[in-house]
CSV table of C-alpha atoms and ligand atoms in Angstrom, one decimal:
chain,number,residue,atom,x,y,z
T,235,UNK,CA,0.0,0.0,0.0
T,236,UNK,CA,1.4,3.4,-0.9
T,237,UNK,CA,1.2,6.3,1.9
T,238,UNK,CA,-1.0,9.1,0.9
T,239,UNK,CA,0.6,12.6,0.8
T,240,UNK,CA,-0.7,15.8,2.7
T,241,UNK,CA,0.8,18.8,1.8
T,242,UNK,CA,1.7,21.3,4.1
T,243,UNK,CA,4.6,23.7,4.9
T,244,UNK,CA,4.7,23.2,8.5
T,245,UNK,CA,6.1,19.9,8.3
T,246,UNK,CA,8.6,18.9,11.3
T,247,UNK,CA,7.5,22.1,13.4
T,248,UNK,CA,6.2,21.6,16.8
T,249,UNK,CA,3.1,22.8,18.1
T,250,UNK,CA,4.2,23.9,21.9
T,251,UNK,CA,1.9,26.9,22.3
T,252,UNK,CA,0.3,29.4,19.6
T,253,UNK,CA,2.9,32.0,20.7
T,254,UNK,CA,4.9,31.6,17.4
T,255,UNK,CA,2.4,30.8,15.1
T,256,UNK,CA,0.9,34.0,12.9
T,257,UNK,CA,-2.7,34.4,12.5
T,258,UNK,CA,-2.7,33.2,9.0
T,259,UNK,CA,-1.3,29.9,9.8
T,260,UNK,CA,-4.0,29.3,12.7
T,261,UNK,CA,-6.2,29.6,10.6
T,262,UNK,CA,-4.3,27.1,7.9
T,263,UNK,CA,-4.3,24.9,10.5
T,264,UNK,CA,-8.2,25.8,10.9
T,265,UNK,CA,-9.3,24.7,7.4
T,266,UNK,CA,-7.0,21.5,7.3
T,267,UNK,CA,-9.8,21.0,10.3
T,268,UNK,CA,-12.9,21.7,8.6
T,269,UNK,CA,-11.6,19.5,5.4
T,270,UNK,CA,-10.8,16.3,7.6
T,271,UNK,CA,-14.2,16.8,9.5
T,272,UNK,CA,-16.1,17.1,6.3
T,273,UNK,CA,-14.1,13.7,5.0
T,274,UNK,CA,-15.0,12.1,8.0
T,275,UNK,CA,-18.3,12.6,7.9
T,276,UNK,CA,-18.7,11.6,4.4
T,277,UNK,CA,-17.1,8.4,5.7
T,278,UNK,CA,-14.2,8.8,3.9
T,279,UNK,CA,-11.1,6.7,4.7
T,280,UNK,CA,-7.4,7.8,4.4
T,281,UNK,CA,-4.0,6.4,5.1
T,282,UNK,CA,-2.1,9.3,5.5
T,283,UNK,CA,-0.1,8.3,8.6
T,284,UNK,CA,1.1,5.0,6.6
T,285,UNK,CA,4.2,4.1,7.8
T,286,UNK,CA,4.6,6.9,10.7
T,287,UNK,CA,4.8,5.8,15.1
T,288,UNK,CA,3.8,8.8,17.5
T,289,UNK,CA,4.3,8.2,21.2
T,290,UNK,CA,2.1,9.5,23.6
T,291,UNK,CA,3.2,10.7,26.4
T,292,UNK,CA,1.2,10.8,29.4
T,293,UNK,CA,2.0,12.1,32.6
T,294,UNK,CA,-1.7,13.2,33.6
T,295,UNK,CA,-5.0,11.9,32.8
T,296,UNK,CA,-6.8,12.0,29.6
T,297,UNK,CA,-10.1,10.8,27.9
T,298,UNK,CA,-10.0,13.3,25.3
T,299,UNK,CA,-7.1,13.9,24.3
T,300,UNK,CA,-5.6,10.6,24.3
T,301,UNK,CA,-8.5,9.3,22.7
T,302,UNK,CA,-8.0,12.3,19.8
T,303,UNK,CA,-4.9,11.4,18.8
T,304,UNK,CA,-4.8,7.5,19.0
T,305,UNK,CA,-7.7,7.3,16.7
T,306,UNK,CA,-7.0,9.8,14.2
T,307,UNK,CA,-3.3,8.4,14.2
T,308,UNK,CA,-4.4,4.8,14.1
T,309,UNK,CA,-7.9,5.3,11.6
T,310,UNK,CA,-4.9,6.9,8.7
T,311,UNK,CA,-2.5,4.2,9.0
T,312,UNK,CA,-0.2,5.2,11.6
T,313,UNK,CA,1.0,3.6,14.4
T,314,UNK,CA,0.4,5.5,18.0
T,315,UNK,CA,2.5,4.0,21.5
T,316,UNK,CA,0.6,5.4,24.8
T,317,UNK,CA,3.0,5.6,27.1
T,318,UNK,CA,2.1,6.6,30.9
T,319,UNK,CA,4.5,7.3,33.5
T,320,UNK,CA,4.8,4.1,35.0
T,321,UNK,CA,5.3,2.5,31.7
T,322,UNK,CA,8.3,4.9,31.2
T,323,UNK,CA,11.7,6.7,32.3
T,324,UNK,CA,11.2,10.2,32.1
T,325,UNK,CA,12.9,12.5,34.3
T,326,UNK,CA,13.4,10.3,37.1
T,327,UNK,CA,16.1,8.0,36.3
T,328,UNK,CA,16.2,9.0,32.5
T,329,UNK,CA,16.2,12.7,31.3
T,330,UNK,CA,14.1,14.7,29.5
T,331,UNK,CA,16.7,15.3,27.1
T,332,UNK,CA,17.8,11.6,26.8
T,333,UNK,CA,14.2,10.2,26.4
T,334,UNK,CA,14.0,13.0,23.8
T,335,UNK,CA,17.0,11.8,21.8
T,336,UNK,CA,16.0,8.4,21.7
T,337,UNK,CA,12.2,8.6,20.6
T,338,UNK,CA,13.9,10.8,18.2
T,339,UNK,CA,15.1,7.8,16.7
T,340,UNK,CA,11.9,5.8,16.6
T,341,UNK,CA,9.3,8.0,16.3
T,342,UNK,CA,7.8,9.8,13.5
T,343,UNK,CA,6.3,12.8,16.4
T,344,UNK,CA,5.8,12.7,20.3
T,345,UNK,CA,2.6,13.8,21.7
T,346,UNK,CA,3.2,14.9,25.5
T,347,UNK,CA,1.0,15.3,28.3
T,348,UNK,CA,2.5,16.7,31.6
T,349,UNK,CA,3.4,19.5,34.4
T,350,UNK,CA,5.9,21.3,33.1
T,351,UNK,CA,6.3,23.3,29.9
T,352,UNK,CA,9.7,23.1,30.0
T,353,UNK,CA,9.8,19.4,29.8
T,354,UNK,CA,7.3,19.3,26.4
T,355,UNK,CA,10.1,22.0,25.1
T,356,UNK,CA,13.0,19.7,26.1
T,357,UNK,CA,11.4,17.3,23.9
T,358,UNK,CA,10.9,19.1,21.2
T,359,UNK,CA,14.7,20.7,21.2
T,360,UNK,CA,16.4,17.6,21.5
T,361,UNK,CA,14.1,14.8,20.1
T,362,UNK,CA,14.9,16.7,16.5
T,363,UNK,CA,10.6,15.3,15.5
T,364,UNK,CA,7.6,17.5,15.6
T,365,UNK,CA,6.4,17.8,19.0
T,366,UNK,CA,2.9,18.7,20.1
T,367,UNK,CA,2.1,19.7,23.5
T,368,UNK,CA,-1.2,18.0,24.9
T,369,UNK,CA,-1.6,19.8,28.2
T,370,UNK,CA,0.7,21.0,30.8
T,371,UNK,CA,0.2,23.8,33.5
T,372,UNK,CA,1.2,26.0,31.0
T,373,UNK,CA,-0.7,25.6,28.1
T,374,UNK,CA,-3.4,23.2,26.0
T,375,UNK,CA,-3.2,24.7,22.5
T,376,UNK,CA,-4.5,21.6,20.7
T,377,UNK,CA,-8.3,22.3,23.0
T,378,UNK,CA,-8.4,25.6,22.1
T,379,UNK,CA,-7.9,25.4,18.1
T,380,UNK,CA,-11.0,23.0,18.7
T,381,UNK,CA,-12.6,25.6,20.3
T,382,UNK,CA,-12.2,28.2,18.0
T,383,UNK,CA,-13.8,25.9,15.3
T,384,UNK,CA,-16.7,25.5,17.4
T,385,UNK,CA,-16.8,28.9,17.3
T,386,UNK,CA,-16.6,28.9,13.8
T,387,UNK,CA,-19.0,26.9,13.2
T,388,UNK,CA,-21.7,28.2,15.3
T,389,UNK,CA,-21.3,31.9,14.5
T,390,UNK,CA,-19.6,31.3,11.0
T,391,UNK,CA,-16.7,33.7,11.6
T,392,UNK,CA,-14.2,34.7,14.6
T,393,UNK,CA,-13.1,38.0,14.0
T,394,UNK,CA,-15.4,40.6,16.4
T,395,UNK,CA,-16.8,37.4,18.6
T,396,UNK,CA,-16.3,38.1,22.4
T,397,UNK,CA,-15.5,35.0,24.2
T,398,UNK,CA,-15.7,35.4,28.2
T,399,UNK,CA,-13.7,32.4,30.0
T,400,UNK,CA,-15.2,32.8,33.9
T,401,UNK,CA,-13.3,31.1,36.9
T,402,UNK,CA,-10.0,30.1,37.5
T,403,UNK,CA,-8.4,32.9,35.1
T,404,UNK,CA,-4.8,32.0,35.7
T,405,UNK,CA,-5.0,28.1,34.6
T,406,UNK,CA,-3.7,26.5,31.3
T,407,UNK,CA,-7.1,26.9,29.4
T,408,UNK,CA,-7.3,31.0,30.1
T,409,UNK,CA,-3.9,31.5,29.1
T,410,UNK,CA,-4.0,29.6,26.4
T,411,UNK,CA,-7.9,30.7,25.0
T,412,UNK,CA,-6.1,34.6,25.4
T,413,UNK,CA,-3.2,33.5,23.3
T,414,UNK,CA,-5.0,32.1,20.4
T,415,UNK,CA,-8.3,35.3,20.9
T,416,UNK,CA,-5.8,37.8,20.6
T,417,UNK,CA,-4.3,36.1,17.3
T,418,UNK,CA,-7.0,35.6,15.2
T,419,UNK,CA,-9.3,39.0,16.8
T,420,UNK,CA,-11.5,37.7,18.9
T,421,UNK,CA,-12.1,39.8,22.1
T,422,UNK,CA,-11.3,38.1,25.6
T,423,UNK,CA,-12.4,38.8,28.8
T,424,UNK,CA,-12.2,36.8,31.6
T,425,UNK,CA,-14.8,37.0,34.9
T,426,UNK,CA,-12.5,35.9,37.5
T,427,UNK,CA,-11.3,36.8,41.5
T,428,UNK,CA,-8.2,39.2,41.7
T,429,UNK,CA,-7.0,36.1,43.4
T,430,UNK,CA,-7.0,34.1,40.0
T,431,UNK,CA,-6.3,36.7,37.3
T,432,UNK,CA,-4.5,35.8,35.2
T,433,UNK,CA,-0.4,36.8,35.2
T,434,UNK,CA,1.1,39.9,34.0
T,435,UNK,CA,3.5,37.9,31.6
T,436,UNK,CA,0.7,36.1,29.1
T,437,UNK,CA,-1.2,39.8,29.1
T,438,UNK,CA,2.1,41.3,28.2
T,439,UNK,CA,2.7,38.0,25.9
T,440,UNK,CA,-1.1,38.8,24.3
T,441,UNK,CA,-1.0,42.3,24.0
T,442,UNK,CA,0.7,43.0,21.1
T,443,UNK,CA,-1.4,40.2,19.3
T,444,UNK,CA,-4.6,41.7,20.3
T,445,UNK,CA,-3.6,45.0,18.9
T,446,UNK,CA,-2.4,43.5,15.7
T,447,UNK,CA,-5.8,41.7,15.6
T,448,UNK,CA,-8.0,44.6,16.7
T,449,UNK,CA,-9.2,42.3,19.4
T,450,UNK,CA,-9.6,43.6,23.2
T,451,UNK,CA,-8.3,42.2,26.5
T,452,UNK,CA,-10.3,42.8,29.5
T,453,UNK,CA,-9.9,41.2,33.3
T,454,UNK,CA,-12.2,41.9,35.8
T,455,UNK,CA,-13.8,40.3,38.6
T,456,UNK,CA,-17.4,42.3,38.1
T,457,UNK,CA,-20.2,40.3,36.7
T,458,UNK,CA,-20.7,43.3,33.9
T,459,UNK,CA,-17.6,42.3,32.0
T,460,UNK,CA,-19.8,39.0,30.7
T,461,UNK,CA,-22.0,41.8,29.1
T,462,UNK,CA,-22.1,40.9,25.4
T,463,UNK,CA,-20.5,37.9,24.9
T,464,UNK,CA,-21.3,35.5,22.4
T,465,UNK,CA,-19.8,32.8,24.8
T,466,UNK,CA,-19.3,32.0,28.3
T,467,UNK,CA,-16.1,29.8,28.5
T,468,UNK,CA,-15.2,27.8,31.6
T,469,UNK,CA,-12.6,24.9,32.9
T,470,UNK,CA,-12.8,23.1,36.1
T,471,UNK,CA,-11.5,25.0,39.6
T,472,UNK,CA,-9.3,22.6,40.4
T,473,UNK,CA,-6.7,22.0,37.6
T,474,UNK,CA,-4.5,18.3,37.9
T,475,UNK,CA,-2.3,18.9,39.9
T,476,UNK,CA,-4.1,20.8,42.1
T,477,UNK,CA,-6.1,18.8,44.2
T,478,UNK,CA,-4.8,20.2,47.7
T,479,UNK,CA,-6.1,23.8,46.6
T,480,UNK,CA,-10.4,22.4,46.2
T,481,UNK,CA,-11.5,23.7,49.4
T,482,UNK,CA,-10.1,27.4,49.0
T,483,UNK,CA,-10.7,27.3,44.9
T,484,UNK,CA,-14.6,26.2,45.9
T,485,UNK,CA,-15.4,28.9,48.5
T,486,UNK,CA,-13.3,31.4,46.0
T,487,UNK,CA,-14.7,30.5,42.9
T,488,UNK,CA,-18.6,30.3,44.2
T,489,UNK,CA,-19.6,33.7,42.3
T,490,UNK,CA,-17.9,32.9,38.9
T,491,UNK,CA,-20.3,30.0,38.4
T,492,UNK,CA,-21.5,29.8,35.1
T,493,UNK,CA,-25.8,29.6,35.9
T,494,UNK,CA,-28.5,30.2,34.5
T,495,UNK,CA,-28.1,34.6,35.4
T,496,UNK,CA,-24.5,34.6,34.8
T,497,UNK,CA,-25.9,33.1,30.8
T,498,UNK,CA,-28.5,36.1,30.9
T,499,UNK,CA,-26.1,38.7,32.1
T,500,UNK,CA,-24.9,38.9,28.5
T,501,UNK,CA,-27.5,40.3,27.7
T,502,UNK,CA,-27.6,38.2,24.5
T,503,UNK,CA,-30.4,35.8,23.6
T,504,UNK,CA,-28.2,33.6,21.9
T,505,UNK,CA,-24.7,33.1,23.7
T,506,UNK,CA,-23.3,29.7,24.1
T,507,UNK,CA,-21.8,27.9,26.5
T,508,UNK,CA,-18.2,26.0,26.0
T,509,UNK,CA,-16.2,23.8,28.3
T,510,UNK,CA,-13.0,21.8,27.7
T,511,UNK,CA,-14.5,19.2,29.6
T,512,UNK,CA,-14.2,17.0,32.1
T,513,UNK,CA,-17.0,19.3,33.9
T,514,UNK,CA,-17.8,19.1,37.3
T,515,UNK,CA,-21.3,20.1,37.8
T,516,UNK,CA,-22.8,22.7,39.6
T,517,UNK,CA,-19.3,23.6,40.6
T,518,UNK,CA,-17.9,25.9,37.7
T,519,UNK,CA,-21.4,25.2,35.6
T,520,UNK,CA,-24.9,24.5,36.7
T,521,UNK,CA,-26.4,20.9,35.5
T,522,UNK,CA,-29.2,23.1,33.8
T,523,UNK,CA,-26.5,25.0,31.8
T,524,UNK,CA,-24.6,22.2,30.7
T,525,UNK,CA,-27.5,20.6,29.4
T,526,UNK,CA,-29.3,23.4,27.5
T,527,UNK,CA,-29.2,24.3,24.1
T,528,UNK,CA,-26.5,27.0,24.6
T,529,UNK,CA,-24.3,24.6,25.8
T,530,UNK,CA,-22.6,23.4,22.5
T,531,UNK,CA,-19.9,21.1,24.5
T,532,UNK,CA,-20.4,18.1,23.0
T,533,UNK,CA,-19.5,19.4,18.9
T,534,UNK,CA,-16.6,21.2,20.7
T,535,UNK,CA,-15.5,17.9,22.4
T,536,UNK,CA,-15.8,15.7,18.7
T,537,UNK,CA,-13.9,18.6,17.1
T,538,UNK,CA,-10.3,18.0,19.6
T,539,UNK,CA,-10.3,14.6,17.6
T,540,UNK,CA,-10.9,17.0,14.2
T,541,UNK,CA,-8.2,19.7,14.9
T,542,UNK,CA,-5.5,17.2,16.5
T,543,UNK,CA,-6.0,15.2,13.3
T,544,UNK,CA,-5.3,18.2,11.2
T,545,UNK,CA,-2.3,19.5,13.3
T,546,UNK,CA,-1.1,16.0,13.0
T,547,UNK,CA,-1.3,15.9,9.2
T,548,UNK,CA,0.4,19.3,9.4
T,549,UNK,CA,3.4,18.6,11.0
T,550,UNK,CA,4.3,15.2,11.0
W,264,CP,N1,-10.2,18.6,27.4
W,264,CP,C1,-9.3,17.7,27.6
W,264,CP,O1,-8.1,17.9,27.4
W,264,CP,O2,-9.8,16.5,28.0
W,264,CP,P1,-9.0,15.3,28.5
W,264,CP,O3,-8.3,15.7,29.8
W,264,CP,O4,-10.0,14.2,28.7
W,264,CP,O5,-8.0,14.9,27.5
W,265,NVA,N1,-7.3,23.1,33.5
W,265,NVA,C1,-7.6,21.7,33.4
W,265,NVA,C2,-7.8,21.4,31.9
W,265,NVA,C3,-8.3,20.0,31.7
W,265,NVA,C4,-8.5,19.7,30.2
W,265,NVA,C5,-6.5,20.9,33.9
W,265,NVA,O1,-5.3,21.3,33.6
W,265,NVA,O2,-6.7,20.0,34.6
């Protein structure tokens, strides 16, 4: 069988965060989405990962994700190797930098899932393979390209869209949603405790974007900065790793819900809802939220599997 061939010119670049990436390619990366979501739909079958071995690296937990890229990788050929912690040496008794070299060897790409950022980028310098980052405490840029095509999707553009991310404004998923906002010009706030805004260095990171993008950045801990959004954004209050901080991040985090009024406070008829998932309910959302028609969390879950297959077919 002969390996199918999908051009792109980002091939052999890592995907470690949007910071480096310009608008135009985001939304390259965007279309290659929409195209392998149409195919899939029509039932189309491809084998453009023929030949190709991705290792998955897992440090934390993952339906989504892990499911996203072991069955777009497998479904086109390729061959993906989940790897947990326990299954290998990273870090502990083996580097960083040494697992790096020698998957570099094997592998066609390395998917990695962990705590530190510095670690996915370790991989990427040395491993000398396209390296995409699946979560870490820093960032989750393969969720939010997803969400940006639900976004898409639903409103049919992105440029002038508000998107209001509510809670715990200094986790992965806020930093990462304000990164990839202030790219492609859509506005960001975020409805979160002074306590959890979100750090000087990713507004100062963003800033510049959001001018070159005409979009606006706004932080505040008042309910009136939800006004006008077209969507309510939020992530869990407890982030893995975290688990020692649920009492405080509960009694904190109590009047960013996302309910019912904070949905009306928009003041728009038709905002929607949107969630990275897993959700805990009636914690960061309300039951009744998740579960309305706003709430368009389940497209935006089936379009990680969508956008990861596309970055895949991008890079590697
Ligand atoms: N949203 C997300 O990353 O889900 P998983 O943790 O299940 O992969
Ligand atoms: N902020 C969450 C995102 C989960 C997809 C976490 O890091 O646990």
């Amino acid at each position: 069988m002969k390996a199918e061939k999908f051009k792109s010119p980002f091939k052999g670049r890592s995907l470690l965060n949007w910071i480096d990436w310009t608008p135009e390619e985001i939304n390259q990366i965007l279309d290659y989405a929409f195209l392998v979501k149409k195919q899939s739909h029509k039932g189309e079958v491809h084998q453009r990962f023929l030949g190709k071995t991705i290792a998955l690296i897992f440090e934390k937990r993952s339906t989504r994700t892990r499911s996203s890229f072991e069955t777009a990788f497998g479904e086109e050929g390729g061959h993906p190797v989940f790897m947990s912690t326990d299954d290998i040496q990273l870090g502990e008794k083996e580097s960083v930098k040494d697992t790096a070299r020698v998957l570099g060897r094997m592998f066609s790409a390395i998917e990695f899932r962990g705590f530190k950022q510095k670690h996915v980028e370790e991989l990427a310098e040395y491993s000398g393979i396209p390296v995409i980052n699946g979560l870490t405490d820093d960032f989750h840029p393969t969720q939010v390209l997803a969400d940006i095509m639900t976004l898409k999707e639903h409103f049919g553009h992105l440029k002038g869209l508000t998107l209001c991310f509510c809670g715990d404004g200094r986790n992965n998923m806020a930093r990462s949603l304000m990164l990839i906002c202030s790219k492609v010009g859509i506005n960001f706030s975020v409805f979160a405790p002074k306590e959890l805004s979100p750090d000087e260095e990713i507004i100062k990171i963003c800033t510049p974007f959001a001018k070159q993008s005409d979009a606006k950045i706004t932080i505040s801990d008042e309910i009136s900065v939800v006004k006008n959004a077209d969507a309510l954004y939020t992530d869990v209050w407890v982030s893995m790793g975290e688990e020692a901080l649920k009492e405080e991040r509960v009694k904190l985090l109590q009047p960013y819900q996302v309910n019912k009024e904070l949905m009306a406070a928009t003041g728009k008829p038709d905002t929607i809802f949107l969630h990275c998932l897993p959700a805990v309910k009636e914690q960061e959302v309300t039951e009744e939220v998740f579960e309305s028609d706003a709430s368009k969390v389940w497209d935006e879950a089936e379009n990680r599997k969508h956008t990861i297959k596309a970055i895949m077919l991008a890079l590697v």
